[in-house]
mmCIF file of C-alpha atoms in Angstrom:
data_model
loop_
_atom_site.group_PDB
_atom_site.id
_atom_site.type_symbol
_atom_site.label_atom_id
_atom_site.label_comp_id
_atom_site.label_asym_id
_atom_site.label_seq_id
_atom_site.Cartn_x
_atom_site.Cartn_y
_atom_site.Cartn_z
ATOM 1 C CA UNK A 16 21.744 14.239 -21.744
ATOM 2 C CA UNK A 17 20.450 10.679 -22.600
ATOM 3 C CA UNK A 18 21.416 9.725 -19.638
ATOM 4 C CA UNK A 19 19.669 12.006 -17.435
ATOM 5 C CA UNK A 20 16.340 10.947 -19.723
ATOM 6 C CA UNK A 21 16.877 7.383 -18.838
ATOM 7 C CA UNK A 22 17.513 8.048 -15.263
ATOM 8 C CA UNK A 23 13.840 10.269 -15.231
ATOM 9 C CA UNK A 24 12.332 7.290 -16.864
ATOM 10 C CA UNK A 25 13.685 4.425 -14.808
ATOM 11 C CA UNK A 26 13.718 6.630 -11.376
ATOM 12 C CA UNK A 27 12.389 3.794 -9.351
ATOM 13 C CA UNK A 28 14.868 1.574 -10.262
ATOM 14 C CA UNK A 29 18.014 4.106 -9.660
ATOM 15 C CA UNK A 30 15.914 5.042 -6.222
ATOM 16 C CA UNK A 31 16.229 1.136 -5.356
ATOM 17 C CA UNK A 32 19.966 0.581 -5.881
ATOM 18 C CA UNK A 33 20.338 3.648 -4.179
ATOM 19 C CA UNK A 34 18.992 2.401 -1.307
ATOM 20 C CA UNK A 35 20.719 -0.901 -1.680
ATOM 21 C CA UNK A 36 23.653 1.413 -1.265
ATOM 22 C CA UNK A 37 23.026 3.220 1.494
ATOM 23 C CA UNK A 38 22.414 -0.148 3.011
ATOM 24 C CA UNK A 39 25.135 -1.538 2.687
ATOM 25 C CA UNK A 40 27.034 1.324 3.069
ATOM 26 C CA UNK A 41 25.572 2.049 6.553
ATOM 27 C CA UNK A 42 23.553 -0.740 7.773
ATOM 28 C CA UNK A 43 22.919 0.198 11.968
ATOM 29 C CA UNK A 44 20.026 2.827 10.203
ATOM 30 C CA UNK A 45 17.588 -0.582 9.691
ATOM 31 C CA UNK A 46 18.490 -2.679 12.155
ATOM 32 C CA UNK A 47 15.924 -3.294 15.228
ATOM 33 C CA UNK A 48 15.732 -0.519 17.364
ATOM 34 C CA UNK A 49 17.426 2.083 15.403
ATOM 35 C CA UNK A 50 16.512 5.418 14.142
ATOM 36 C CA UNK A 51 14.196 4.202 11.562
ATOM 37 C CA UNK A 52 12.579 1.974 14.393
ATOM 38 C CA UNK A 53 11.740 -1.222 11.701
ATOM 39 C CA UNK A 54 9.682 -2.780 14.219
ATOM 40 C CA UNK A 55 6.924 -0.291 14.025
ATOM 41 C CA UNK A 56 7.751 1.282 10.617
ATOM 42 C CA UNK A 57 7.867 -2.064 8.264
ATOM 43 C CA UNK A 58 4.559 -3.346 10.216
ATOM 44 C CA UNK A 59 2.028 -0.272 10.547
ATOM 45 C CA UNK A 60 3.183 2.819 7.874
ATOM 46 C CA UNK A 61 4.737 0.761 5.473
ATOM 47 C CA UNK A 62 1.535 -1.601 5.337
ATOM 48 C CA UNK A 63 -1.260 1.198 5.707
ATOM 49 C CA UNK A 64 0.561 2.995 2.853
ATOM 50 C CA UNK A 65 0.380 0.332 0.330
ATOM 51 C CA UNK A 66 -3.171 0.114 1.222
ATOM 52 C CA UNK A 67 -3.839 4.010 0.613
ATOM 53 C CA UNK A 68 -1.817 3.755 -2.765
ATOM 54 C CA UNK A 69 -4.090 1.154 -3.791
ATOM 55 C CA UNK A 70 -7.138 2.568 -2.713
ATOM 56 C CA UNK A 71 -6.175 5.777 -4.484
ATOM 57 C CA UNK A 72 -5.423 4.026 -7.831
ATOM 58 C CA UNK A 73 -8.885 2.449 -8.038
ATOM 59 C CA UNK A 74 -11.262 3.941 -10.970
ATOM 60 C CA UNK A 75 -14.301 6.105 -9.292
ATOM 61 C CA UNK A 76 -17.120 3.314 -11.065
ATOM 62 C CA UNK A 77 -15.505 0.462 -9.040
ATOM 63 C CA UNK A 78 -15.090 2.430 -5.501
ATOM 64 C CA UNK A 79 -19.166 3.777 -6.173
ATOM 65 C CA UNK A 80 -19.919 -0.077 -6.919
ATOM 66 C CA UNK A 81 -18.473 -1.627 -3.707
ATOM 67 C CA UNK A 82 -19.829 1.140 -1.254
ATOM 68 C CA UNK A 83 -22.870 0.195 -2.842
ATOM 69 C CA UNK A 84 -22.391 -3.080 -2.090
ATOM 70 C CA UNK A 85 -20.935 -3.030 1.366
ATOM 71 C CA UNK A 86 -24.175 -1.716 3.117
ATOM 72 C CA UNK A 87 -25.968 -4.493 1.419
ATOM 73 C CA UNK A 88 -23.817 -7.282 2.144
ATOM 74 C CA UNK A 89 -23.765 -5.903 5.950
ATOM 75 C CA UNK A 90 -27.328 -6.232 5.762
ATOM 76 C CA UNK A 91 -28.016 -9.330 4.491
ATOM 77 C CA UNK A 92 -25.282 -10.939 6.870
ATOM 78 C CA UNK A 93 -27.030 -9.350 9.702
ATOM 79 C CA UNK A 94 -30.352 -10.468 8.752
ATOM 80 C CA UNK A 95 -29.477 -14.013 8.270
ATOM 81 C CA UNK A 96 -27.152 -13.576 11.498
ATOM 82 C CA UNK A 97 -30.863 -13.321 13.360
ATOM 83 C CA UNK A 98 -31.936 -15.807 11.962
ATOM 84 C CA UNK A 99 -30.282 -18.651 13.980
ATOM 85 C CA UNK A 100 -31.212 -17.147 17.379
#
């Protein structure tokens, strides 16, 4: 039973060497025009998930903060944008 505990507890870790192990034990899956396609998985889902993880972990007062901030940084770049012309 402690072992199942410890497996709950460190599940990304067992999910990792599991993968390592289905790697190695089968690795045509991942290579370049295989099934998982690598070439467009690794550089568009895999990158625009990390971003929505992140952007789900942040704390409500710092998202409010920086869409506040957005429309006036937008602005004030704009403005001085004119300025020059």
């Amino acid at each position: 039973m402690r072992l199942l505990e410890r497996a709950r507890k460190e599940w990304f870790m067992v999910g990792i060497v599991v993968a390592i192990g289905a790697a190695k034990l089968e690795p045509s899956v991942g290579v370049n025009g295989g099934p998982l396609k690598p070439e467009i998985t690794v550089s568009y889902i895999a990158v625009a998930t990390i971003f929505f993880n992140s952007g789900l972990s942040l704390k409500t007062e710092f998202a409010d903060s920086r869409l506040h901030a957005s429309p006036c940084v937008f602005c004030c770049d704009f403005n001085q944008g004119s300025w020059w012309k």
